[in-house]
Amino acid sequence: MRFSIKQTGCGGERIGYLTGFIRSPGAEIETPTAALFTQGGSVVNLTAEVLSKVFSNTKLLWLPLSNSINLETGVKAQNDGVAKFAGLQGHVTCATLHSLSEDTPSGHFELDRAPLWTKNGKRMVSADRYMDVMEIFKPDIILAIADGRTSLNEGSKRISKAVCRSNSMLKTCVNRYMSSKELQKSSLIGVVVGAGNPKKCDESLRNILTHVDNLTGISLQGILDGPEESRDIDSETLKKLFEKVGEALPKDFVYILEGNWNPSIILTAVEHGWDLFDGSYPLKLTNTGVAMKLNFDVTKENDTLYLLDMVDERYKADLKPILEGCECLACKKHTRAYIRHLLNTREMLASVLLSIHNLHHFDQMFYHARQHIASNTFAVFKQHITKQCEMVKDFPPNRYKGSNGTNIPTENQAPNIKRRNL
Amino acid sequence: MVNTSKALTFTVQSECKHSRARVAIMKLPHYDVQTPVFMPVGTQGTMKGLLTDQLENLNCEIILGNTYHLGNRPGVDVLKKVGGLHKFMGWNRALLTDSGGFQMVSLLKLAEITEEGVKFRSPYDDSEIMLTPEKSIEIQNCIGADIVMQLDDVVQTTFQDYDRIKEATERTSRWLDRCLKAHKRPSEQNIFPIVQGLLNPELRRKSAEEHITKDVNGFAIGGLSGGEAKDDFWPMVSLGTEILDKSKPRYLMGVGLAIDLLVCVALGVDMFDCVFPTRTARFGCALVNKGQLNLKQKQFESDLNPIDSDCECTTCANYTRAYLHCIVSVETVACHLISVHNIAFQMRLMRTMRENIKQGTFPKFVKKFVNEIHPDKNFPTWINNSLLSVGINILED
Ligand SMILES: [Zn+2]
Ligand SMILES: [Zn+2]
């Protein structure tokens, strides 16, 4: 895969292209952009048929091993990569150990192995084992295995271990990468860890620089350890971190930020040269019954909240679409009242329609961001979006806090499901 | 007569020369439905996570909604405001709603049936509610389905008390009159009476004979598929189609297994509904001619075949059994994918039957089908007897 920068804006923001995917030769991904978050290899809530109605172009799929390791036997039997196995051939994939937005127990690391928290419990994964899976999964982009799940206020001892472990695991990944023709069809991404401790973070950056010839980019971890609370980080701290990492590493790297950050933080990262995001934000909204409707028109003041709690009684008889003028399938055909009804009756179509809208809308945000970068007005756009994000400080409601991951009906929903089948 | 005839015209195109099977076009206000037809059940105004566009691609021509559920959520006010269920769910083809009576009796232990109607406690706010025939039709008029069902007095199929069955059967006829009287939109909606009488031939005959005297455009056969023996089931279906007007559609409620569809089409039934194909999808079971594949089973772990290589659905075109095995009961997408296949399976079976009836090859098709399921020719008696009763001998080659 090649990353080429087409244009840079006034700040660090830039428009780039990912091309030259060896397994999908014609594919082209314009950055900055967000991947589509997958679970079990599928874009959450969307079958390949529905996905093709939502996006006609090639998309980048975000593939955490924590929710897809169970595909291994089948992918291996088919021997054509994970995207093909999941019915999504034609799209490109980026594999990683886990989603940074998942809530998982902390710690449990061993000297040379990282815990993989799957639906069926913990599995310890060494760098070698990780690269074995990558050889089978054949993703287009591989994030190196790392100990990146530490928060900014993590103790220095824990951070020190995380940096040390990640360095040694990166070394193994690079060695495996260099000695495998199959793996070289993918691009390898280094992972920056230990952001909570400046000295240790420097060490992580220096280590990545030693492998610079074999890496196509970096992902910045070591900021979050999962729980919702660790996301309460002020944007100044993050800005400094983005600056520091950006200055230490080559400009022609692809810069990746994981985690379900809100649009304001995402655009702050874009402003500092970040290119790729993992797409967990729209999924989090969908999982909590929330629809997003940012106002992208910088010439119009916005005075309504950009998040709609679609479960709310107020939409019971609201015959408007989620967002008037939205070109998505959900908005072109369905009303807020219908979506609210589907949520209220716990029907699966609720998540499908919310996914369709939220993914489309989130994608539109990046489209507008690129437009503004191209016309040197990105700062205005970013401020316009940030203002809207500041209006929703106390949203979503408390009952949604901490809800993440999948929306598989749980045991306690069973009576409801039974009833609706009758 | 002038009014009601507009909401449904039933035109028989071909009839099987041996059995009672026939192909027809049932022209409804929202769609021209080809029968025999299977109607998937979309209880609360949606079908197992599928977009209405997908249902159209699957060639669904008519689907079901449940009056009881829809009357509660979103409720009559919302449905009125939006202009009916078609608009609410974005479905332009035909709809059928049940009366709500069945749900009430089967869901709610506290239901009490009197001459006036069904009295029950609302599971939503615990208030006491009376569902009368008039109320049921009022809600169904508001939902606006092309076909609506009369409120019937529901007794469990395996119930034994003759007096109660007799009462229920006769009351159903009295309630039919009240439903027809209460019907406000006869030019846009058709009320179908329900033939009752459980497994009692005399009561069933009386019920059917009474209903054919009414000014209606089609009939339903109810009170079956409730756990009775198959040998008891098919004669009741046969009795119904024998008496009910041949020029009008006959709908057998709650039946949807492939073999049941096959036999009952041969007996002259035109319409079917069943929650089974979509419900079983939820548990990872995919329909095939011989029954179903439980994709959870380990044997599919490395099986790179589609569910059914003869199936033209988007699931079979794009996904292997091995992949579905990995995601069943983990990802909601699995449920969507298997639902798509299972609905496609039902639609294909009905289409194949229609084609064979038109080409005069229906008996041959029936024989091939049952022999595929029972290659040892060890046919259950009910299959053998029912088909023999309409002139298809599956034992002869
Ligand atoms: Zn939309
Ligand atoms: Zn299929």
PDB file of N, CA and C in Angstrom, chain A residues 39-43 45-50 53 70-71 73 77-78 85-87 89 119 316-317 319 333-334 337-338 341-342 344-345 347-349 352-353 408-409 417 419-422, chain B residues 43-46 48-54 57 66 69 73-74 78 81-82 88-90 103 107 275 279 282 301-302 304 314 318-320 322-323 326-327 330-333 335-337:
ATOM      1  N   GLN A  39     -17.520  -6.294  13.377  1.00  0.00           N
ATOM      2  CA  GLN A  39     -17.573  -7.312  14.434  1.00  0.00           C
ATOM      3  C   GLN A  39     -17.768  -8.646  13.745  1.00  0.00           C
ATOM      4  N   GLY A  40     -16.956  -9.606  14.076  1.00  0.00           N
ATOM      5  CA  GLY A  40     -17.041 -10.901  13.397  1.00  0.00           C
ATOM      6  C   GLY A  40     -16.852 -10.748  11.900  1.00  0.00           C
ATOM      7  N   GLY A  41     -16.126  -9.736  11.478  1.00  0.00           N
ATOM      8  CA  GLY A  41     -15.833  -9.537  10.058  1.00  0.00           C
ATOM      9  C   GLY A  41     -16.876  -8.748   9.301  1.00  0.00           C
ATOM     10  N   SER A  42     -18.065  -8.577   9.879  1.00  0.00           N
ATOM     11  CA  SER A  42     -19.132  -7.823   9.208  1.00  0.00           C
ATOM     12  C   SER A  42     -19.210  -6.405   9.752  1.00  0.00           C
ATOM     13  N   VAL A  43     -19.533  -5.466   8.883  1.00  0.00           N
ATOM     14  CA  VAL A  43     -19.815  -4.121   9.349  1.00  0.00           C
ATOM     15  C   VAL A  43     -21.030  -4.237  10.273  1.00  0.00           C
ATOM     16  N   ASN A  45     -24.235  -4.530  12.088  1.00  0.00           N
ATOM     17  CA  ASN A  45     -25.650  -4.372  11.712  1.00  0.00           C
ATOM     18  C   ASN A  45     -25.930  -4.396  10.210  1.00  0.00           C
ATOM     19  N   LEU A  46     -24.902  -4.406   9.370  1.00  0.00           N
ATOM     20  CA  LEU A  46     -25.152  -4.324   7.936  1.00  0.00           C
ATOM     21  C   LEU A  46     -24.635  -5.554   7.186  1.00  0.00           C
ATOM     22  N   THR A  47     -25.514  -6.193   6.438  1.00  0.00           N
ATOM     23  CA  THR A  47     -25.066  -7.278   5.573  1.00  0.00           C
ATOM     24  C   THR A  47     -24.365  -6.659   4.363  1.00  0.00           C
ATOM     25  N   ALA A  48     -23.649  -7.485   3.609  1.00  0.00           N
ATOM     26  CA  ALA A  48     -22.956  -6.980   2.417  1.00  0.00           C
ATOM     27  C   ALA A  48     -23.954  -6.326   1.463  1.00  0.00           C
ATOM     28  N   GLU A  49     -25.140  -6.923   1.371  1.00  0.00           N
ATOM     29  CA  GLU A  49     -26.172  -6.378   0.482  1.00  0.00           C
ATOM     30  C   GLU A  49     -26.561  -4.958   0.895  1.00  0.00           C
ATOM     31  N   VAL A  50     -26.799  -4.774   2.183  1.00  0.00           N
ATOM     32  CA  VAL A  50     -27.214  -3.455   2.654  1.00  0.00           C
ATOM     33  C   VAL A  50     -26.039  -2.474   2.575  1.00  0.00           C
ATOM     34  N   LYS A  53     -25.697  -0.799  -0.571  1.00  0.00           N
ATOM     35  CA  LYS A  53     -26.693   0.252  -0.812  1.00  0.00           C
ATOM     36  C   LYS A  53     -26.284   1.555  -0.124  1.00  0.00           C
ATOM     37  N   ASN A  70     -12.443 -15.769  16.142  1.00  0.00           N
ATOM     38  CA  ASN A  70     -13.206 -17.010  15.926  1.00  0.00           C
ATOM     39  C   ASN A  70     -13.407 -17.337  14.437  1.00  0.00           C
ATOM     40  N   LEU A  71     -13.033 -16.408  13.551  1.00  0.00           N
ATOM     41  CA  LEU A  71     -13.151 -16.688  12.116  1.00  0.00           C
ATOM     42  C   LEU A  71     -11.953 -17.486  11.603  1.00  0.00           C
ATOM     43  N   THR A  73     -10.422 -20.434  11.775  1.00  0.00           N
ATOM     44  CA  THR A  73     -10.503 -21.747  11.123  1.00  0.00           C
ATOM     45  C   THR A  73     -11.093 -21.642   9.720  1.00  0.00           C
ATOM     46  N   ALA A  77      -9.341 -22.183   6.043  1.00  0.00           N
ATOM     47  CA  ALA A  77      -9.838 -23.191   5.099  1.00  0.00           C
ATOM     48  C   ALA A  77     -10.051 -22.582   3.719  1.00  0.00           C
ATOM     49  N   GLN A  78     -10.536 -21.361   3.682  1.00  0.00           N
ATOM     50  CA  GLN A  78     -10.830 -20.717   2.404  1.00  0.00           C
ATOM     51  C   GLN A  78      -9.562 -20.133   1.781  1.00  0.00           C
ATOM     52  N   PHE A  85     -13.811 -13.874   3.212  1.00  0.00           N
ATOM     53  CA  PHE A  85     -14.544 -14.816   4.054  1.00  0.00           C
ATOM     54  C   PHE A  85     -15.793 -14.172   4.643  1.00  0.00           C
ATOM     55  N   ALA A  86     -15.687 -12.894   4.984  1.00  0.00           N
ATOM     56  CA  ALA A  86     -16.833 -12.201   5.588  1.00  0.00           C
ATOM     57  C   ALA A  86     -17.770 -11.615   4.534  1.00  0.00           C
ATOM     58  N   GLY A  87     -17.598 -12.021   3.286  1.00  0.00           N
ATOM     59  CA  GLY A  87     -18.507 -11.571   2.231  1.00  0.00           C
ATOM     60  C   GLY A  87     -18.263 -10.136   1.793  1.00  0.00           C
ATOM     61  N   GLN A  89     -15.433  -8.910   0.010  1.00  0.00           N
ATOM     62  CA  GLN A  89     -14.332  -8.750  -0.931  1.00  0.00           C
ATOM     63  C   GLN A  89     -14.522  -7.447  -1.703  1.00  0.00           C
ATOM     64  N   LYS A 119     -15.283 -12.680  23.251  1.00  0.00           N
ATOM     65  CA  LYS A 119     -16.590 -12.990  23.815  1.00  0.00           C
ATOM     66  C   LYS A 119     -16.514 -14.232  24.702  1.00  0.00           C
ATOM     67  N   LYS A 316     -42.224  10.259  19.053  1.00  0.00           N
ATOM     68  CA  LYS A 316     -43.252   9.240  18.875  1.00  0.00           C
ATOM     69  C   LYS A 316     -44.095   9.449  17.608  1.00  0.00           C
ATOM     70  N   ALA A 317     -44.440  10.682  17.340  1.00  0.00           N
ATOM     71  CA  ALA A 317     -45.281  10.949  16.171  1.00  0.00           C
ATOM     72  C   ALA A 317     -44.600  11.947  15.231  1.00  0.00           C
ATOM     73  N   LEU A 319     -42.932  12.926  12.109  1.00  0.00           N
ATOM     74  CA  LEU A 319     -42.898  12.332  10.770  1.00  0.00           C
ATOM     75  C   LEU A 319     -41.759  12.867   9.900  1.00  0.00           C
ATOM     76  N   LYS A 333     -36.390   7.279   3.309  1.00  0.00           N
ATOM     77  CA  LYS A 333     -37.598   6.455   3.365  1.00  0.00           C
ATOM     78  C   LYS A 333     -38.321   6.462   4.715  1.00  0.00           C
ATOM     79  N   HIS A 334     -37.598   6.729   5.795  1.00  0.00           N
ATOM     80  CA  HIS A 334     -38.220   6.500   7.099  1.00  0.00           C
ATOM     81  C   HIS A 334     -38.235   7.730   8.003  1.00  0.00           C
ATOM     82  N   ALA A 337     -40.452   8.833  13.799  1.00  0.00           N
ATOM     83  CA  ALA A 337     -41.479   8.069  14.531  1.00  0.00           C
ATOM     84  C   ALA A 337     -41.279   6.569  14.329  1.00  0.00           C
ATOM     85  N   TYR A 338     -40.968   6.181  13.104  1.00  0.00           N
ATOM     86  CA  TYR A 338     -40.776   4.751  12.815  1.00  0.00           C
ATOM     87  C   TYR A 338     -39.533   4.223  13.533  1.00  0.00           C
ATOM     88  N   HIS A 341     -40.208   3.892  17.122  1.00  0.00           N
ATOM     89  CA  HIS A 341     -41.035   2.702  17.342  1.00  0.00           C
ATOM     90  C   HIS A 341     -40.174   1.429  17.335  1.00  0.00           C
ATOM     91  N   LEU A 342     -39.247   1.347  16.386  1.00  0.00           N
ATOM     92  CA  LEU A 342     -38.386   0.161  16.287  1.00  0.00           C
ATOM     93  C   LEU A 342     -37.487   0.032  17.514  1.00  0.00           C
ATOM     94  N   ASN A 344     -38.213   1.301  20.480  1.00  0.00           N
ATOM     95  CA  ASN A 344     -39.126   1.065  21.578  1.00  0.00           C
ATOM     96  C   ASN A 344     -39.563  -0.398  21.643  1.00  0.00           C
ATOM     97  N   THR A 345     -39.640  -1.046  20.501  1.00  0.00           N
ATOM     98  CA  THR A 345     -40.056  -2.444  20.464  1.00  0.00           C
ATOM     99  C   THR A 345     -38.848  -3.366  20.315  1.00  0.00           C
ATOM    100  N   GLU A 347     -36.721  -3.814  18.002  1.00  0.00           N
ATOM    101  CA  GLU A 347     -36.621  -4.508  16.719  1.00  0.00           C
ATOM    102  C   GLU A 347     -35.244  -4.261  16.114  1.00  0.00           C
ATOM    103  N   MET A 348     -34.704  -5.293  15.461  1.00  0.00           N
ATOM    104  CA  MET A 348     -33.357  -5.200  14.904  1.00  0.00           C
ATOM    105  C   MET A 348     -33.216  -4.110  13.848  1.00  0.00           C
ATOM    106  N   LEU A 349     -34.315  -3.810  13.159  1.00  0.00           N
ATOM    107  CA  LEU A 349     -34.224  -2.816  12.094  1.00  0.00           C
ATOM    108  C   LEU A 349     -33.826  -1.442  12.638  1.00  0.00           C
ATOM    109  N   VAL A 352     -30.222  -1.201  12.305  1.00  0.00           N
ATOM    110  CA  VAL A 352     -29.852  -1.166  10.884  1.00  0.00           C
ATOM    111  C   VAL A 352     -30.027   0.253  10.355  1.00  0.00           C
ATOM    112  N   LEU A 353     -31.189   0.843  10.619  1.00  0.00           N
ATOM    113  CA  LEU A 353     -31.452   2.186  10.097  1.00  0.00           C
ATOM    114  C   LEU A 353     -30.545   3.221  10.746  1.00  0.00           C
ATOM    115  N   ILE A 408     -25.902  -7.230  20.824  1.00  0.00           N
ATOM    116  CA  ILE A 408     -26.553  -8.540  20.813  1.00  0.00           C
ATOM    117  C   ILE A 408     -27.544  -8.554  21.971  1.00  0.00           C
ATOM    118  N   PRO A 409     -28.767  -9.015  21.704  1.00  0.00           N
ATOM    119  CA  PRO A 409     -29.713  -9.069  22.813  1.00  0.00           C
ATOM    120  C   PRO A 409     -29.151  -9.926  23.956  1.00  0.00           C
ATOM    121  N   ILE A 417     -37.974 -10.407  23.425  1.00  0.00           N
ATOM    122  CA  ILE A 417     -37.743 -10.996  22.113  1.00  0.00           C
ATOM    123  C   ILE A 417     -38.779 -12.070  21.845  1.00  0.00           C
ATOM    124  N   ARG A 419     -41.731 -12.237  23.012  1.00  0.00           N
ATOM    125  CA  ARG A 419     -43.038 -11.669  22.773  1.00  0.00           C
ATOM    126  C   ARG A 419     -43.159 -11.167  21.331  1.00  0.00           C
ATOM    127  N   ARG A 420     -42.081 -10.551  20.848  1.00  0.00           N
ATOM    128  CA  ARG A 420     -42.241  -9.937  19.537  1.00  0.00           C
ATOM    129  C   ARG A 420     -42.269 -10.983  18.429  1.00  0.00           C
ATOM    130  N   ASN A 421     -41.919 -12.201  18.768  1.00  0.00           N
ATOM    131  CA  ASN A 421     -41.966 -13.228  17.746  1.00  0.00           C
ATOM    132  C   ASN A 421     -43.361 -13.775  17.549  1.00  0.00           C
ATOM    133  N   LEU A 422     -44.232 -13.457  18.483  1.00  0.00           N
ATOM    134  CA  LEU A 422     -45.563 -14.050  18.394  1.00  0.00           C
ATOM    135  C   LEU A 422     -46.459 -13.352  17.382  1.00  0.00           C
TER     136      LEU A 422
ATOM    137  N   THR B  43     -44.326  -8.864  12.665  1.00  0.00           N
ATOM    138  CA  THR B  43     -45.202  -8.569  13.793  1.00  0.00           C
ATOM    139  C   THR B  43     -45.418  -7.081  14.072  1.00  0.00           C
ATOM    140  N   GLN B  44     -44.314  -6.363  14.286  1.00  0.00           N
ATOM    141  CA  GLN B  44     -44.459  -4.992  14.785  1.00  0.00           C
ATOM    142  C   GLN B  44     -44.143  -3.949  13.710  1.00  0.00           C
ATOM    143  N   GLY B  45     -44.484  -4.272  12.465  1.00  0.00           N
ATOM    144  CA  GLY B  45     -44.226  -3.307  11.403  1.00  0.00           C
ATOM    145  C   GLY B  45     -42.811  -3.363  10.899  1.00  0.00           C
ATOM    146  N   THR B  46     -42.179  -4.523  11.001  1.00  0.00           N
ATOM    147  CA  THR B  46     -40.823  -4.723  10.499  1.00  0.00           C
ATOM    148  C   THR B  46     -40.542  -6.213  10.452  1.00  0.00           C
ATOM    149  N   LYS B  48     -37.658  -8.718  10.942  1.00  0.00           N
ATOM    150  CA  LYS B  48     -36.359  -9.261  11.350  1.00  0.00           C
ATOM    151  C   LYS B  48     -35.149  -8.484  10.827  1.00  0.00           C
ATOM    152  N   GLY B  49     -35.207  -7.173  10.939  1.00  0.00           N
ATOM    153  CA  GLY B  49     -34.034  -6.384  10.578  1.00  0.00           C
ATOM    154  C   GLY B  49     -33.839  -6.154   9.098  1.00  0.00           C
ATOM    155  N   LEU B  50     -34.801  -6.610   8.271  1.00  0.00           N
ATOM    156  CA  LEU B  50     -34.647  -6.420   6.837  1.00  0.00           C
ATOM    157  C   LEU B  50     -35.302  -5.114   6.391  1.00  0.00           C
ATOM    158  N   LEU B  51     -34.668  -4.453   5.419  1.00  0.00           N
ATOM    159  CA  LEU B  51     -35.252  -3.251   4.832  1.00  0.00           C
ATOM    160  C   LEU B  51     -36.417  -3.670   3.930  1.00  0.00           C
ATOM    161  N   THR B  52     -37.382  -2.785   3.783  1.00  0.00           N
ATOM    162  CA  THR B  52     -38.497  -3.121   2.895  1.00  0.00           C
ATOM    163  C   THR B  52     -37.998  -3.317   1.460  1.00  0.00           C
ATOM    164  N   ASP B  53     -36.927  -2.616   1.088  1.00  0.00           N
ATOM    165  CA  ASP B  53     -36.326  -2.841  -0.239  1.00  0.00           C
ATOM    166  C   ASP B  53     -35.879  -4.288  -0.391  1.00  0.00           C
ATOM    167  N   GLN B  54     -35.322  -4.824   0.683  1.00  0.00           N
ATOM    168  CA  GLN B  54     -34.864  -6.218   0.630  1.00  0.00           C
ATOM    169  C   GLN B  54     -36.042  -7.169   0.466  1.00  0.00           C
ATOM    170  N   ASN B  57     -37.005  -7.148  -3.053  1.00  0.00           N
ATOM    171  CA  ASN B  57     -36.057  -7.957  -3.829  1.00  0.00           C
ATOM    172  C   ASN B  57     -36.310  -9.447  -3.658  1.00  0.00           C
ATOM    173  N   ASN B  66     -49.276  -7.564  13.149  1.00  0.00           N
ATOM    174  CA  ASN B  66     -50.114  -8.025  14.252  1.00  0.00           C
ATOM    175  C   ASN B  66     -50.861  -6.858  14.891  1.00  0.00           C
ATOM    176  N   HIS B  69     -50.160  -6.026  18.695  1.00  0.00           N
ATOM    177  CA  HIS B  69     -48.898  -5.332  18.951  1.00  0.00           C
ATOM    178  C   HIS B  69     -48.929  -3.905  18.410  1.00  0.00           C
ATOM    179  N   ARG B  73     -48.214  -0.440  20.261  1.00  0.00           N
ATOM    180  CA  ARG B  73     -47.046   0.327  19.842  1.00  0.00           C
ATOM    181  C   ARG B  73     -46.900   0.218  18.346  1.00  0.00           C
ATOM    182  N   PRO B  74     -46.909   1.239  17.565  1.00  0.00           N
ATOM    183  CA  PRO B  74     -46.880   2.646  17.970  1.00  0.00           C
ATOM    184  C   PRO B  74     -48.200   3.183  18.497  1.00  0.00           C
ATOM    185  N   VAL B  78     -50.692   7.331  16.429  1.00  0.00           N
ATOM    186  CA  VAL B  78     -49.555   7.516  15.524  1.00  0.00           C
ATOM    187  C   VAL B  78     -49.898   6.972  14.144  1.00  0.00           C
ATOM    188  N   LYS B  81     -52.104   9.317  12.362  1.00  0.00           N
ATOM    189  CA  LYS B  81     -51.393  10.531  11.946  1.00  0.00           C
ATOM    190  C   LYS B  81     -50.560  10.278  10.688  1.00  0.00           C
ATOM    191  N   VAL B  82     -49.907   9.129  10.650  1.00  0.00           N
ATOM    192  CA  VAL B  82     -49.014   8.846   9.521  1.00  0.00           C
ATOM    193  C   VAL B  82     -49.790   8.303   8.317  1.00  0.00           C
ATOM    194  N   PHE B  88     -46.242   4.013   7.426  1.00  0.00           N
ATOM    195  CA  PHE B  88     -45.406   4.007   8.638  1.00  0.00           C
ATOM    196  C   PHE B  88     -44.146   3.178   8.434  1.00  0.00           C
ATOM    197  N   MET B  89     -44.297   2.017   7.799  1.00  0.00           N
ATOM    198  CA  MET B  89     -43.121   1.150   7.645  1.00  0.00           C
ATOM    199  C   MET B  89     -42.482   1.236   6.263  1.00  0.00           C
ATOM    200  N   GLY B  90     -43.044   2.050   5.384  1.00  0.00           N
ATOM    201  CA  GLY B  90     -42.443   2.204   4.063  1.00  0.00           C
ATOM    202  C   GLY B  90     -42.589   0.965   3.188  1.00  0.00           C
ATOM    203  N   GLN B 103     -53.359 -13.339  19.825  1.00  0.00           N
ATOM    204  CA  GLN B 103     -52.277 -12.879  20.692  1.00  0.00           C
ATOM    205  C   GLN B 103     -52.745 -12.757  22.129  1.00  0.00           C
ATOM    206  N   LEU B 107     -51.156 -14.952  24.819  1.00  0.00           N
ATOM    207  CA  LEU B 107     -50.147 -14.239  25.605  1.00  0.00           C
ATOM    208  C   LEU B 107     -50.576 -13.984  27.028  1.00  0.00           C
ATOM    209  N   VAL B 275     -44.661 -17.797  11.434  1.00  0.00           N
ATOM    210  CA  VAL B 275     -43.489 -17.102  11.981  1.00  0.00           C
ATOM    211  C   VAL B 275     -42.242 -17.974  11.878  1.00  0.00           C
ATOM    212  N   ARG B 279     -38.384 -16.983  12.563  1.00  0.00           N
ATOM    213  CA  ARG B 279     -38.036 -17.264  13.952  1.00  0.00           C
ATOM    214  C   ARG B 279     -36.876 -18.250  14.041  1.00  0.00           C
ATOM    215  N   ARG B 282     -33.384 -16.866  13.598  1.00  0.00           N
ATOM    216  CA  ARG B 282     -32.828 -16.251  14.790  1.00  0.00           C
ATOM    217  C   ARG B 282     -31.954 -17.228  15.578  1.00  0.00           C
ATOM    218  N   GLU B 301     -18.011 -25.739  10.376  1.00  0.00           N
ATOM    219  CA  GLU B 301     -16.869 -24.884  10.687  1.00  0.00           C
ATOM    220  C   GLU B 301     -16.001 -24.561   9.461  1.00  0.00           C
ATOM    221  N   SER B 302     -15.772 -25.542   8.631  1.00  0.00           N
ATOM    222  CA  SER B 302     -14.919 -25.319   7.456  1.00  0.00           C
ATOM    223  C   SER B 302     -15.663 -25.604   6.156  1.00  0.00           C
ATOM    224  N   LEU B 304     -17.261 -24.618   3.051  1.00  0.00           N
ATOM    225  CA  LEU B 304     -17.210 -23.411   2.218  1.00  0.00           C
ATOM    226  C   LEU B 304     -18.344 -23.330   1.194  1.00  0.00           C
ATOM    227  N   THR B 314     -29.228 -13.341  -1.857  1.00  0.00           N
ATOM    228  CA  THR B 314     -27.967 -12.607  -1.697  1.00  0.00           C
ATOM    229  C   THR B 314     -27.076 -13.263  -0.638  1.00  0.00           C
ATOM    230  N   ASN B 318     -23.151 -14.832  -1.531  1.00  0.00           N
ATOM    231  CA  ASN B 318     -22.028 -14.091  -0.959  1.00  0.00           C
ATOM    232  C   ASN B 318     -21.373 -14.725   0.265  1.00  0.00           C
ATOM    233  N   TYR B 319     -22.064 -15.659   0.901  1.00  0.00           N
ATOM    234  CA  TYR B 319     -21.581 -16.154   2.190  1.00  0.00           C
ATOM    235  C   TYR B 319     -21.524 -17.680   2.246  1.00  0.00           C
ATOM    236  N   THR B 320     -20.526 -18.172   2.950  1.00  0.00           N
ATOM    237  CA  THR B 320     -20.389 -19.615   3.127  1.00  0.00           C
ATOM    238  C   THR B 320     -21.061 -20.058   4.432  1.00  0.00           C
ATOM    239  N   ALA B 322     -19.520 -21.811   6.509  1.00  0.00           N
ATOM    240  CA  ALA B 322     -18.453 -21.657   7.505  1.00  0.00           C
ATOM    241  C   ALA B 322     -18.506 -20.270   8.142  1.00  0.00           C
ATOM    242  N   TYR B 323     -18.705 -19.248   7.316  1.00  0.00           N
ATOM    243  CA  TYR B 323     -18.761 -17.897   7.878  1.00  0.00           C
ATOM    244  C   TYR B 323     -20.000 -17.729   8.762  1.00  0.00           C
ATOM    245  N   CYS B 326     -19.636 -19.066  12.134  1.00  0.00           N
ATOM    246  CA  CYS B 326     -18.862 -18.224  13.068  1.00  0.00           C
ATOM    247  C   CYS B 326     -19.711 -17.137  13.711  1.00  0.00           C
ATOM    248  N   ILE B 327     -20.684 -16.604  12.983  1.00  0.00           N
ATOM    249  CA  ILE B 327     -21.380 -15.417  13.509  1.00  0.00           C
ATOM    250  C   ILE B 327     -22.803 -15.684  14.012  1.00  0.00           C
ATOM    251  N   VAL B 330     -24.047 -14.617  17.472  1.00  0.00           N
ATOM    252  CA  VAL B 330     -23.103 -13.624  17.981  1.00  0.00           C
ATOM    253  C   VAL B 330     -23.419 -12.253  17.385  1.00  0.00           C
ATOM    254  N   GLU B 331     -23.566 -12.213  16.059  1.00  0.00           N
ATOM    255  CA  GLU B 331     -23.804 -10.948  15.375  1.00  0.00           C
ATOM    256  C   GLU B 331     -25.236 -10.899  14.838  1.00  0.00           C
ATOM    257  N   THR B 332     -25.877  -9.740  14.967  1.00  0.00           N
ATOM    258  CA  THR B 332     -27.239  -9.610  14.441  1.00  0.00           C
ATOM    259  C   THR B 332     -27.260  -9.810  12.925  1.00  0.00           C
ATOM    260  N   VAL B 333     -26.147  -9.467  12.266  1.00  0.00           N
ATOM    261  CA  VAL B 333     -26.062  -9.657  10.825  1.00  0.00           C
ATOM    262  C   VAL B 333     -26.378 -11.111  10.446  1.00  0.00           C
ATOM    263  N   CYS B 335     -28.471 -13.119  11.780  1.00  0.00           N
ATOM    264  CA  CYS B 335     -29.923 -13.263  11.785  1.00  0.00           C
ATOM    265  C   CYS B 335     -30.525 -12.666  10.508  1.00  0.00           C
ATOM    266  N   HIS B 336     -30.021 -11.498  10.087  1.00  0.00           N
ATOM    267  CA  HIS B 336     -30.505 -10.887   8.835  1.00  0.00           C
ATOM    268  C   HIS B 336     -30.212 -11.805   7.649  1.00  0.00           C
ATOM    269  N   LEU B 337     -28.994 -12.330   7.627  1.00  0.00           N
ATOM    270  CA  LEU B 337     -28.569 -13.143   6.483  1.00  0.00           C
ATOM    271  C   LEU B 337     -29.393 -14.421   6.367  1.00  0.00           C
TER     272      LEU B 337
END
